[in-house]
Each structure stands twice: as C-alpha cells, then as structure tokens.
Short mmCIF file of C-alpha atoms in Angstrom, two decimals:
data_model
loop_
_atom_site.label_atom_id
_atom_site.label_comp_id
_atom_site.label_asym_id
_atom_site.label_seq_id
_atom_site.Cartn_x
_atom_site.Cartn_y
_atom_site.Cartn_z
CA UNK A 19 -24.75 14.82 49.08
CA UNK A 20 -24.50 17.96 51.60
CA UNK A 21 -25.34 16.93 55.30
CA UNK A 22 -28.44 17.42 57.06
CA UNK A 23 -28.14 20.86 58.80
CA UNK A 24 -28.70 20.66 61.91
CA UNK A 25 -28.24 23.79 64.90
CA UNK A 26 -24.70 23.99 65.91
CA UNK A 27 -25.95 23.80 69.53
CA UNK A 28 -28.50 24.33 71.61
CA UNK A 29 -28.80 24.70 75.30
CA UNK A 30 -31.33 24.34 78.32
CA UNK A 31 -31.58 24.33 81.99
CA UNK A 32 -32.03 21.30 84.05
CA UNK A 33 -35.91 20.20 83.55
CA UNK A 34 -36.88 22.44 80.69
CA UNK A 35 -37.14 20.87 76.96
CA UNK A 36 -35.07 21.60 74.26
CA UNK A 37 -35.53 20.86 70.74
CA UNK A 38 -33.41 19.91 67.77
CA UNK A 39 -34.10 20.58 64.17
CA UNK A 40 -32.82 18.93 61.04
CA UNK A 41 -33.56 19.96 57.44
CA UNK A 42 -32.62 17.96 54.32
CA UNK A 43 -34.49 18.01 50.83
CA UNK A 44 -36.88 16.24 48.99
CA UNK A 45 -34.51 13.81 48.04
CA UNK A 46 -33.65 12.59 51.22
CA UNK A 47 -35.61 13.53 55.17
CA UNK A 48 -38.74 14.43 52.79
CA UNK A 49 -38.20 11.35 50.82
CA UNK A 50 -38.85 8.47 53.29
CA UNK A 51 -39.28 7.36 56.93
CA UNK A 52 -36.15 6.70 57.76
CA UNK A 53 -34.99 9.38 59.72
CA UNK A 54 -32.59 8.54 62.91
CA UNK A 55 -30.79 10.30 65.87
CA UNK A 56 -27.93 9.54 67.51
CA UNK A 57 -26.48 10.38 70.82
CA UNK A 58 -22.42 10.57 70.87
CA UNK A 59 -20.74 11.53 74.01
CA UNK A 60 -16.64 12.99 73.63
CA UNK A 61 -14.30 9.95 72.97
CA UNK A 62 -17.23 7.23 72.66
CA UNK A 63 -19.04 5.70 69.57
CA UNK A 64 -22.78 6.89 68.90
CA UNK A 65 -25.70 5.31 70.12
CA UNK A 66 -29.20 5.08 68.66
CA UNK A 67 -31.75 7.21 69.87
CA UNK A 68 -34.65 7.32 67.10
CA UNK A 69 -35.50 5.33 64.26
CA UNK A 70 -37.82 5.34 61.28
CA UNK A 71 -38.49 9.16 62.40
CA UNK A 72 -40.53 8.32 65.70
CA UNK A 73 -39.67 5.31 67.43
CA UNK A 74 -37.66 4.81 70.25
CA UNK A 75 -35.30 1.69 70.94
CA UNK A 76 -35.73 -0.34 74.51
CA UNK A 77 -33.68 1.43 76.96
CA UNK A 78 -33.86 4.99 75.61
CA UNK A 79 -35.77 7.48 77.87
CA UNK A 80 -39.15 8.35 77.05
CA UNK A 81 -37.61 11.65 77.21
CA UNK A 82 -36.88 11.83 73.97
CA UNK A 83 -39.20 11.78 71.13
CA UNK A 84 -38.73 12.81 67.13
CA UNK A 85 -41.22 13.98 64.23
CA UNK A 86 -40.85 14.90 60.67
CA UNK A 87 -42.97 17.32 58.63
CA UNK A 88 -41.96 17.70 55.32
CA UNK A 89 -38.01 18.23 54.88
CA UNK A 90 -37.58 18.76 58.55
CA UNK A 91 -37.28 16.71 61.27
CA UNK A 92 -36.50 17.01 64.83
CA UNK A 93 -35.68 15.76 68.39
CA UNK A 94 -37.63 16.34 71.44
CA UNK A 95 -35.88 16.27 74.96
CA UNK A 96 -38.26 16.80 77.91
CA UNK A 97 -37.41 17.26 81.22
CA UNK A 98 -33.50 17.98 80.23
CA UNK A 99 -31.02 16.26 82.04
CA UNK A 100 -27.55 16.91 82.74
CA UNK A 101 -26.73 13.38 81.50
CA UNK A 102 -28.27 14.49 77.92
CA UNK A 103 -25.41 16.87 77.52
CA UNK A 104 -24.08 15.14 74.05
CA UNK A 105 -23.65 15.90 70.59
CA UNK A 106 -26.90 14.83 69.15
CA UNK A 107 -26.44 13.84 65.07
CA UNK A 108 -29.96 13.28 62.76
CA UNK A 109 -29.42 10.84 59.68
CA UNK A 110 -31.75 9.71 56.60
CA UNK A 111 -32.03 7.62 54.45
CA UNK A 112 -31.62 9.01 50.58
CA UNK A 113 -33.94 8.48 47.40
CA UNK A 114 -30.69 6.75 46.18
CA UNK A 115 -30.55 4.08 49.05
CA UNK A 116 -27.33 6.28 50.25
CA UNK A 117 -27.58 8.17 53.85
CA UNK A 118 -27.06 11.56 54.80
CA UNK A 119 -26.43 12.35 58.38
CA UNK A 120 -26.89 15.93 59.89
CA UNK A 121 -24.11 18.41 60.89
CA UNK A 122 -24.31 17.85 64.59
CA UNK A 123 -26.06 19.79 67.38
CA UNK A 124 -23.92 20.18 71.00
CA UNK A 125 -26.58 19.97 73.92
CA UNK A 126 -25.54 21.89 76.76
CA UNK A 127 -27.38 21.73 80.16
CA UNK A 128 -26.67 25.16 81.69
CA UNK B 3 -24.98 -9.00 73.77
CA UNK B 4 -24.48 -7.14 70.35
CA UNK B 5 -20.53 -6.86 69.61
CA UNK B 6 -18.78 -5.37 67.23
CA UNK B 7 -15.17 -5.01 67.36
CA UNK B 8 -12.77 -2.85 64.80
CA UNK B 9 -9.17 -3.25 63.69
CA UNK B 10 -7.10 -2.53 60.67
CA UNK B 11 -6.43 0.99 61.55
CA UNK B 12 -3.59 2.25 60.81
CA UNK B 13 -1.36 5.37 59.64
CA UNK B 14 -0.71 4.98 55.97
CA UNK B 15 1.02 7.53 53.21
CA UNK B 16 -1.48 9.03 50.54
CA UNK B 17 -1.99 6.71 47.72
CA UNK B 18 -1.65 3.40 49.88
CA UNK B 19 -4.27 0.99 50.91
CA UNK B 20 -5.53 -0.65 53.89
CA UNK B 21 -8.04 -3.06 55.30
CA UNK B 22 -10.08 -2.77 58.36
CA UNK B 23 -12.26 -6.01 59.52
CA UNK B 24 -15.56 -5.88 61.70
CA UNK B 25 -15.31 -8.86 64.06
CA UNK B 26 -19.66 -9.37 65.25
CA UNK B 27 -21.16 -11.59 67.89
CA UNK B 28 -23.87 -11.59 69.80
CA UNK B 29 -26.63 -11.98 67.39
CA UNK B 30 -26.97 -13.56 64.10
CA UNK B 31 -24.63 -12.03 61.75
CA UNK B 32 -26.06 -13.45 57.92
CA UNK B 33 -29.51 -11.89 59.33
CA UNK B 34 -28.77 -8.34 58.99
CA UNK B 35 -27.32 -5.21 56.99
CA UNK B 36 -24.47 -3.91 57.98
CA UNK B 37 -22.38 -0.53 57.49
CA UNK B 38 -19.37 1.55 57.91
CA UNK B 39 -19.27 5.21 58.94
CA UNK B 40 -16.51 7.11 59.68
CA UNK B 41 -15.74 10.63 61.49
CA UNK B 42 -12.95 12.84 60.94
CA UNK B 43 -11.08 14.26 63.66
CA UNK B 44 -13.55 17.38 65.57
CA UNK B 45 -15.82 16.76 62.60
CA UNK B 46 -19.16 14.61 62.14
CA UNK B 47 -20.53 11.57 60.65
CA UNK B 48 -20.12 10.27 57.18
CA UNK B 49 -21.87 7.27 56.23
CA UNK B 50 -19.48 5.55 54.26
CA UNK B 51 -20.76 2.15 52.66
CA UNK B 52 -23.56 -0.32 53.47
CA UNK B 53 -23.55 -4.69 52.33
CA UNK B 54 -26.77 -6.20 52.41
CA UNK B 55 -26.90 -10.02 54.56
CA UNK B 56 -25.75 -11.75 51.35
CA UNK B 57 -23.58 -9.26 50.04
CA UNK B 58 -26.26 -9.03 47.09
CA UNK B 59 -26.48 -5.50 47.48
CA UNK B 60 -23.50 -2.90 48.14
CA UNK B 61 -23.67 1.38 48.09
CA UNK B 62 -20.89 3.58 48.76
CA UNK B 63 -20.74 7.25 49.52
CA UNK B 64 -19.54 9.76 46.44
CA UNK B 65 -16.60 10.54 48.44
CA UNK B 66 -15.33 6.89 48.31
CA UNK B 67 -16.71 5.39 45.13
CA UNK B 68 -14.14 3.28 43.68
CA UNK B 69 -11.94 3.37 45.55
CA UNK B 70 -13.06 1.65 48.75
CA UNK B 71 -14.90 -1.89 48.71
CA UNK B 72 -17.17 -3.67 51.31
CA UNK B 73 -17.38 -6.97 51.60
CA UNK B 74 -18.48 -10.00 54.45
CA UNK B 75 -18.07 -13.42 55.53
CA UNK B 76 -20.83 -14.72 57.17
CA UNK B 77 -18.76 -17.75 57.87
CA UNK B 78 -16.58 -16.16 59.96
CA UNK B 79 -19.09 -13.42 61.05
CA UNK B 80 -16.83 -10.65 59.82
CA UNK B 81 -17.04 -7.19 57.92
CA UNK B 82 -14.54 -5.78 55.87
CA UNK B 83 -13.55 -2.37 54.31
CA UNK B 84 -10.73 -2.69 51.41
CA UNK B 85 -9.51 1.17 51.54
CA UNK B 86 -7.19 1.67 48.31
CA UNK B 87 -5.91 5.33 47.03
CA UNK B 88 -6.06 6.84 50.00
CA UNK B 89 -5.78 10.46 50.69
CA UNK B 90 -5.70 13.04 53.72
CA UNK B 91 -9.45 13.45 53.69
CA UNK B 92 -9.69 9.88 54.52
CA UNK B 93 -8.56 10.22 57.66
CA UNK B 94 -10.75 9.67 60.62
CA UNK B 95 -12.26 7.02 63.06
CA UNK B 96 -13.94 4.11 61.17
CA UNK B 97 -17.19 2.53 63.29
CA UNK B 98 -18.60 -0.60 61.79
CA UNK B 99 -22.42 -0.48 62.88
CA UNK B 100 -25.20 -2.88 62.13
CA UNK B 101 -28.05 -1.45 60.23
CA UNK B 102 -28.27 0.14 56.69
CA UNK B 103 -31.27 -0.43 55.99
CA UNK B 104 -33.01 2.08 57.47
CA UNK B 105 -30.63 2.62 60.79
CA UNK B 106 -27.58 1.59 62.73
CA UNK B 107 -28.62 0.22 66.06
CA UNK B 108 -25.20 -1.06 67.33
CA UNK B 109 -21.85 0.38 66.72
CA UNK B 110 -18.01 -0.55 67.48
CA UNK B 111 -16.07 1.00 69.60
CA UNK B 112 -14.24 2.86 66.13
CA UNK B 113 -10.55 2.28 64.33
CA UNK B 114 -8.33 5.13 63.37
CA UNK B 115 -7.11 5.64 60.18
CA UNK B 116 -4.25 8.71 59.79
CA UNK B 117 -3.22 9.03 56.13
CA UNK B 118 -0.61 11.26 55.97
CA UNK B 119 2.90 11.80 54.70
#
C-alpha cells in the first residue's frame, strides 16, 4: 500500500489560508469516510485534527476544516497562525480494513 | 484524562525480537479499538497493526505480516506488540494510539526501537 501523497510543504503568511491536498485511490480516500489529519509538531506525538473526512474533535480550532471529493481530500487552515506551523499528515481508512496515511506536508508561516 | 504510556523499546540486532506494552487509563479500555503506528527516523507515519476491544479482530500492515503480533489484556488495561525477525527497516518510534476503527484520537508519547548490528 503506497502512502497518501500529500504536498511536501506548503507555506502562508500570518492570517491568510492555506490548503493541503491528499490523493489516494479508489481503494482507499475514494473508498470510505474515514479520512483523518493529524497535526505533529518536531519531537512530539501527533494529535488529531479531522475525522471521518469533516469533523472536528472538541478543542481543535474552527480554523481548520477538511473535505473529500473523489480520491482527494484536503485540509483547510483559515486565518494561519504561527502556532499551525507543523507537519500536517492525512490518513484513510483502506477497502481492506488496513490504513494508509499520507506522505506529510510541512506548514510554514512566513 | 486519556493516557497512554509506551515501553519495550529497545536497540536489538537484526533477526531478534522484542515486546513493547501500551499501559491506558483514563477511559474505559475493553470499550475501544486500539492501534500501533510507528515512524522512522525524519520519515512519516506507518500504521502498523490494529486489535479490536475483544481481540476478535486483528490487521497488520504488509510490511509486518507475520512477523509482528498484537495482542491486549483488558484486565490489566494493556496493549502489546510481539516484534519477532526484526530488521533495519523496523526501526523507528512506536506510538500506541486509541482508534482503528476509523481514527486514532489519543496517542502515547512513542518508544524507540533501533535494530541494528
């Protein structure tokens, strides 16, 4: 199973919104609703973000949002931050109840 | 609060074994899914393996088939990871995380496994 791809990083000034893509396959982002994102800072474990493509966990900004269409799905940050500046990873679930997580995306908050 | 606390890691020659435990608390353990991802050093995630609440259901990454196994004691509120012929490309911070159904909501703070000769 390859990873997710995901942009190897993507960068925005202090207010604007960025967003972050992730394409998988039929077989896995196209083949349920299960698609997640996850903030990791250097040194620290990841943290939840999104679940089940749109949803957003108590305590996570309203900031960020997610949506699928088709194979691809992706992560919204409004109003960037210079506390988003992370490694942002997408993950799905697979038509073979494995997951796939993406390649990683740096954010960088020029 | 959710906790989930690693150990086990360990350097370890290629071909050896090792076992890394998942202490939980904080919430009730026999209730949920629960997983094991790993990342290599500089490199991303890798979903590893996932147990189901009564250890009815198991899955396991390609890359580990067979050679790792999963298990829990809901007893004891406790994850495992039995880690047998291991080789270089093992090698990388395990995070036990609850979830696998659909998600991982909580994750450990990560144990590091170096296999290596």
């Amino acid at each position: 199973q390859s990873a997710l791809t995901q942009p190897a990083s993507v960068s925005g000034s202090p207010g604007q919104s960025i967003t972050i893509s992730c394409t998988g396959t039929s077989s896995d982002v196209g083949a349920h609703n299960y698609v997640s994102w996850y903030q990791q800072f250097p040194g620290k474990a990841p943290t939840l973000m999104i679940y089940d493509v749109t949803n957003r966990p108590s305590g996570v900004s309203n900031r960020f949002s997610a949506s699928k269409s088709g194979n691809t799905a992706s992560l919204t940050i409004s109003g960037l931050q210079t506390e988003d500046e992370a490694d942002y990873y997408c993950c799905s679930k697979t038509s073979s109840s494995t997951y796939v997580f993406g390649s990683g995306t740096k954010v960088t908050v020029l | 609060q959710v906790q989930l606390v690693e150990s086990g890691g360990d350097s370890v020659m290629p071909g050896g074994s090792l076992r890394l435990s998942c202490a939980a608390s904080g919430f009730r353990f026999s209730d949920y899914y629960m997983s094991w991802i790993r990342q290599a050093p500089g490199k991303g995630l890798e979903w590893v393996s996932s147990i189901s609440p009564t250890s009815t259901y198991t899955n396991y990454a390609d890359t580990v088939k067979g050679r790792f196994t999963i298990s829990r004691d809901n007893a004891k509120n406790s994850l495992y990871l039995q880690m047998n012929i291991l080789r270089a490309e093992d090698t990388a911070v395990y995070y036990c995380a609850r979830g696998g159904h659909s998600h991982f909501d909580n994750w450990g703070q990560g144990t590091l496994v170096t296999v290596s000769s």
